[in-house]
Amino acid sequence: MDSLRKLFEPKSIALVGVSRHPEKMSHWLIRNVVRAGFDGSVYPIARGEEEILGYRAYAGLEQLPGPVDLVLVSVASKEVKRVIQEASGIKASVAVILSSGFGEVADERGKALQEEILGIARRSGMRVVGPNCLGVYNGHKNLNGTFLAEPPAHKGKISLISQSGAFMGVLVNEMNSREVGLGKFVSIGNQTDLRHQEIIEYFGNDEDTSVIGLFIEEVKDGRGFLSVVERVSKVKPIVIFKAGRTTAGRRATLTHTGSMAGDFAVAQAAFKQAGALTADTTEDFFDSLFALAYNHDRLPKDDRVGIVTISGGPSVVATDFCGEVGLRVPELRPETQEKIRGYVPFFSAVSNPVDMTVGIPLSNLGPCVDALMSAPDISGAIALNWGWDVTEFAEAFVQARNRYGKPIVAFASENPKVQKILHKNGILNFPAPERAVKAYRGLVEYERVKGKRVSRRAFNSKPSRRIGEIESGKHSILNEYISKEILSEYGVPTCKEWLVQRVADLAEKAEEIGYPVVLKVVHPGLLHKSESGGVVLNVGSEADLVKAAKGLEEKFSQGVLFLVQEYVKPGIEVIIGLRRDENYGPIIAFGLGGIFTELLRDISLRVCPLSWEDAHEMIQEIKGGALLKGYRGTPPADHDALAEVLLRVSELAVLNDRISEIDINPFILRGPDVKAVDALIALSSCEQA
């Protein structure tokens, strides 16, 4: 942590490659340092210069009169290695490489140079930020070591980590225009050394940081990243905006799950599971950060929100959108409605939303808002006002917020006096009702993160015996019978079945199982039997069984194996799957199965190992979740039994590194009776595992 302290709170800075010419970006760097009022030692390094912006210039780092905490490097990529060698030689603590032309370009020489630089830094103990970044900023220590064209105008307690320098410029402009303060910021570029998780941990212990925002293109060491996010998010909100949601390089996968669980979906699910809030758009990212900065210590206890307006249209929009994003707008209790009715015109709406109308006497605004905010079934409010610029409106919400400690966000438009009072008193204003609603939802989500309890359940503690018997040097796609043997080892319910080589032996096994049965062909390379006509359902007699088997032999050639299994009565079909992600490890998926799998692509994802709460969240969050409650006579699914199966599959993957993919489809739910009807497991070689 000492290196990070010197990154954000240096006592001395060397700026290598800066220029005295204002039109050059390398001049912006020292210009920003000077304008911010940094009160430590500043050493411009520029050959042929004696002085830049009042500071004595030096030809090289080795000529400096004293030690250096932070070195800002802005030279051509071919010169960076030399600079890092010099910085290591003088025992600098941290180097921020703003220069480009390294691992971010399709040039092996750039990548190799980046690795050389890292090796030099590590041998001396110096930490490196970048390369290919915008720099570092700490408003509370008057440090602006960045290429920002316009500096942050206000100091605050939002701290940011971004791989993109340009995106940070966009965010700073937005903060300036909305008068929101920035605390710290670092652009980490290619992450050759310092990565997200180390800086998140630093911000988690930083008294000048209340909210942490991340703009992410790539996470390195996904498991380590999630571990830090999970720990820090319990004490400070973390908001993540992930770019790169349509990765072109997705690999081909064997299973339905693999094809649906793309890189972006996996990352979003992992971030959420660890406790971060995720933003879908640039606006969402800004709004969530700002709302949490203003309300991180004043969160709603639940999702019940009051909407107060002076005109109907915006309140209808806000109410509708609350329903869409999962907020409740409950009808107020009769006694609360009666109290409000005493303050508003007779034609006002008082049930929630509360439409006070512009006909309300100004002296009644305070008591009316107070009546709503004091209601025990309201945990916060959204204030809406277009065009009515009376200070009493803003003051009513400020006083009620302070009195009851409940959060308030606003959509106030064309009323500068109202907006000024709200802003001065920490009530954030948004440019549209929907954005106010979504920002408020972020407050609710973070309250859930803080309150979430995690319970672990273990069912097994050993690697699979059956997997241990399979040749370790080969990648293997296991047939359905072996796959279900492995699932059974870990307590996943499967249907009764036998693997049979000869048609003549089918009748005996079918009799043992009991008619009707299902007959399947087992053939190397045949992964999805139903699509290929390799499944015969509801076989009711021995004669039908033999006929079906001979038909499959003709279609798939002599020597195929047959799987005869019990016929499972129709129920709710779901898919449970898994693939091993290179960055985050095993990723489990759950969604509707059967014909809906590829059609709806409605799945939820989590990183293994799962908690009991994770499993239930997966079940509840799919869009087709209503089907699990019972539909048109179908018995409702047993959520606890299903959650236990998800935990057992998670445990199977965690304890067996060779498993690369699992596909259980369909898994049939019929009340408390749950069974895997078809399954596929793929193993990697031991060398890959």
PDB file of C-alpha atoms in Angstrom, residues 92-199:
ATOM      1  CA  ALA A  92      11.592   5.965  -7.499  1.00  0.00           C
ATOM      2  CA  SER A  93       8.484   4.438  -5.912  1.00  0.00           C
ATOM      3  CA  VAL A  94       5.990   4.575  -8.797  1.00  0.00           C
ATOM      4  CA  ALA A  95       6.149   5.288 -12.521  1.00  0.00           C
ATOM      5  CA  VAL A  96       3.060   6.233 -14.546  1.00  0.00           C
ATOM      6  CA  ILE A  97       3.703   5.557 -18.245  1.00  0.00           C
ATOM      7  CA  LEU A  98       1.362   7.741 -20.275  1.00  0.00           C
ATOM      8  CA  SER A  99       3.096   6.793 -23.552  1.00  0.00           C
ATOM      9  CA  SER A 100       1.406   4.464 -26.063  1.00  0.00           C
ATOM     10  CA  GLY A 101       2.736   1.843 -28.474  1.00  0.00           C
ATOM     11  CA  PHE A 102       3.009  -1.253 -26.279  1.00  0.00           C
ATOM     12  CA  GLY A 103       0.747  -4.238 -25.589  1.00  0.00           C
ATOM     13  CA  GLU A 104      -2.336  -2.435 -26.909  1.00  0.00           C
ATOM     14  CA  VAL A 105      -1.106  -2.587 -30.520  1.00  0.00           C
ATOM     15  CA  ALA A 106      -0.901  -5.621 -32.803  1.00  0.00           C
ATOM     16  CA  ASP A 107       2.885  -5.625 -32.678  1.00  0.00           C
ATOM     17  CA  GLU A 108       4.850  -8.302 -30.864  1.00  0.00           C
ATOM     18  CA  ARG A 109       7.720  -5.870 -30.373  1.00  0.00           C
ATOM     19  CA  GLY A 110       5.472  -3.573 -28.354  1.00  0.00           C
ATOM     20  CA  LYS A 111       4.317  -6.429 -26.148  1.00  0.00           C
ATOM     21  CA  ALA A 112       7.865  -7.637 -25.641  1.00  0.00           C
ATOM     22  CA  LEU A 113       9.002  -4.126 -24.711  1.00  0.00           C
ATOM     23  CA  GLN A 114       6.184  -3.890 -22.187  1.00  0.00           C
ATOM     24  CA  GLU A 115       7.398  -7.113 -20.535  1.00  0.00           C
ATOM     25  CA  GLU A 116      11.001  -5.858 -20.470  1.00  0.00           C
ATOM     26  CA  ILE A 117       9.895  -2.674 -18.731  1.00  0.00           C
ATOM     27  CA  LEU A 118       7.967  -4.669 -16.147  1.00  0.00           C
ATOM     28  CA  GLY A 119      11.022  -6.819 -15.446  1.00  0.00           C
ATOM     29  CA  ILE A 120      13.222  -3.767 -14.861  1.00  0.00           C
ATOM     30  CA  ALA A 121      10.669  -2.223 -12.496  1.00  0.00           C
ATOM     31  CA  ARG A 122      10.177  -5.402 -10.481  1.00  0.00           C
ATOM     32  CA  ARG A 123      13.885  -5.893  -9.925  1.00  0.00           C
ATOM     33  CA  SER A 124      14.039  -2.494  -8.224  1.00  0.00           C
ATOM     34  CA  GLY A 125      10.707  -2.766  -6.415  1.00  0.00           C
ATOM     35  CA  MET A 126       9.161   0.122  -8.359  1.00  0.00           C
ATOM     36  CA  ARG A 127       5.469  -0.141  -9.278  1.00  0.00           C
ATOM     37  CA  VAL A 128       4.217   0.779 -12.741  1.00  0.00           C
ATOM     38  CA  VAL A 129       0.870   2.249 -13.887  1.00  0.00           C
ATOM     39  CA  GLY A 130       0.051   1.848 -17.585  1.00  0.00           C
ATOM     40  CA  PRO A 131       1.454   2.117 -20.180  1.00  0.00           C
ATOM     41  CA  ASN A 132      -1.044   3.776 -22.532  1.00  0.00           C
ATOM     42  CA  CYS A 133      -2.919   5.767 -19.914  1.00  0.00           C
ATOM     43  CA  LEU A 134      -4.089   9.281 -19.022  1.00  0.00           C
ATOM     44  CA  GLY A 135      -2.352   9.660 -15.657  1.00  0.00           C
ATOM     45  CA  VAL A 136      -3.252  10.107 -11.977  1.00  0.00           C
ATOM     46  CA  TYR A 137      -5.345  12.680 -10.090  1.00  0.00           C
ATOM     47  CA  ASN A 138      -6.010  13.449  -6.412  1.00  0.00           C
ATOM     48  CA  GLY A 139      -8.057  16.583  -5.850  1.00  0.00           C
ATOM     49  CA  HIS A 140      -7.599  16.434  -2.077  1.00  0.00           C
ATOM     50  CA  LYS A 141      -3.795  16.717  -2.479  1.00  0.00           C
ATOM     51  CA  ASN A 142      -3.844  19.166  -5.412  1.00  0.00           C
ATOM     52  CA  LEU A 143      -2.389  16.546  -7.747  1.00  0.00           C
ATOM     53  CA  ASN A 144      -3.331  16.561 -11.436  1.00  0.00           C
ATOM     54  CA  GLY A 145      -0.773  14.428 -13.239  1.00  0.00           C
ATOM     55  CA  THR A 146      -2.952  13.828 -16.296  1.00  0.00           C
ATOM     56  CA  PHE A 147      -3.472  14.835 -19.911  1.00  0.00           C
ATOM     57  CA  LEU A 148      -6.998  16.110 -19.122  1.00  0.00           C
ATOM     58  CA  ALA A 149      -7.877  19.069 -21.355  1.00  0.00           C
ATOM     59  CA  GLU A 150     -10.194  20.468 -18.668  1.00  0.00           C
ATOM     60  CA  PRO A 151      -9.471  19.725 -15.001  1.00  0.00           C
ATOM     61  CA  PRO A 152     -12.137  18.629 -12.497  1.00  0.00           C
ATOM     62  CA  ALA A 153     -13.836  21.741 -11.159  1.00  0.00           C
ATOM     63  CA  HIS A 154     -15.036  20.331  -7.824  1.00  0.00           C
ATOM     64  CA  LYS A 155     -13.574  18.138  -5.109  1.00  0.00           C
ATOM     65  CA  GLY A 156     -15.617  15.216  -3.855  1.00  0.00           C
ATOM     66  CA  LYS A 157     -15.452  11.625  -2.665  1.00  0.00           C
ATOM     67  CA  ILE A 158     -15.984   9.696  -5.898  1.00  0.00           C
ATOM     68  CA  SER A 159     -12.801   7.802  -6.815  1.00  0.00           C
ATOM     69  CA  LEU A 160     -12.360   6.247 -10.238  1.00  0.00           C
ATOM     70  CA  ILE A 161     -10.300   3.633 -12.064  1.00  0.00           C
ATOM     71  CA  SER A 162     -10.410   3.602 -15.846  1.00  0.00           C
ATOM     72  CA  GLN A 163      -8.619   1.763 -18.606  1.00  0.00           C
ATOM     73  CA  SER A 164      -9.718   4.449 -21.037  1.00  0.00           C
ATOM     74  CA  GLY A 165      -8.310   7.943 -20.774  1.00  0.00           C
ATOM     75  CA  ALA A 166     -10.849   9.399 -23.197  1.00  0.00           C
ATOM     76  CA  PHE A 167     -13.773   8.003 -21.202  1.00  0.00           C
ATOM     77  CA  MET A 168     -12.414   9.700 -18.119  1.00  0.00           C
ATOM     78  CA  GLY A 169     -12.410  12.986 -20.001  1.00  0.00           C
ATOM     79  CA  VAL A 170     -16.090  12.462 -20.791  1.00  0.00           C
ATOM     80  CA  LEU A 171     -16.860  11.688 -17.155  1.00  0.00           C
ATOM     81  CA  VAL A 172     -14.965  14.715 -15.848  1.00  0.00           C
ATOM     82  CA  ASN A 173     -16.872  16.977 -18.245  1.00  0.00           C
ATOM     83  CA  GLU A 174     -20.156  15.534 -16.977  1.00  0.00           C
ATOM     84  CA  MET A 175     -19.112  16.019 -13.361  1.00  0.00           C
ATOM     85  CA  ASN A 176     -18.150  19.609 -14.073  1.00  0.00           C
ATOM     86  CA  SER A 177     -21.433  20.393 -15.811  1.00  0.00           C
ATOM     87  CA  ARG A 178     -23.457  18.872 -12.965  1.00  0.00           C
ATOM     88  CA  GLU A 179     -21.197  20.308 -10.251  1.00  0.00           C
ATOM     89  CA  VAL A 180     -20.292  16.903  -8.820  1.00  0.00           C
ATOM     90  CA  GLY A 181     -16.936  16.512  -7.101  1.00  0.00           C
ATOM     91  CA  LEU A 182     -14.118  14.089  -7.972  1.00  0.00           C
ATOM     92  CA  GLY A 183     -11.761  12.738  -5.337  1.00  0.00           C
ATOM     93  CA  LYS A 184      -9.187  10.468  -6.963  1.00  0.00           C
ATOM     94  CA  PHE A 185      -8.695   9.014 -10.409  1.00  0.00           C
ATOM     95  CA  VAL A 186      -6.145   6.759 -12.030  1.00  0.00           C
ATOM     96  CA  SER A 187      -6.014   5.550 -15.622  1.00  0.00           C
ATOM     97  CA  ILE A 188      -4.390   2.088 -15.673  1.00  0.00           C
ATOM     98  CA  GLY A 189      -4.189   1.481 -19.424  1.00  0.00           C
ATOM     99  CA  ASN A 190      -2.591  -1.875 -20.240  1.00  0.00           C
ATOM    100  CA  GLN A 191      -2.275  -2.981 -16.583  1.00  0.00           C
ATOM    101  CA  THR A 192       1.244  -4.217 -17.067  1.00  0.00           C
ATOM    102  CA  ASP A 193       1.705  -4.087 -13.282  1.00  0.00           C
ATOM    103  CA  LEU A 194      -0.863  -2.300 -11.101  1.00  0.00           C
ATOM    104  CA  ARG A 195      -4.342  -3.695 -11.669  1.00  0.00           C
ATOM    105  CA  HIS A 196      -7.885  -2.840 -10.691  1.00  0.00           C
ATOM    106  CA  GLN A 197      -7.999  -4.915  -7.523  1.00  0.00           C
ATOM    107  CA  GLU A 198      -5.001  -3.312  -5.802  1.00  0.00           C
ATOM    108  CA  ILE A 199      -6.407   0.158  -6.353  1.00  0.00           C
TER     109      ILE A 199
END
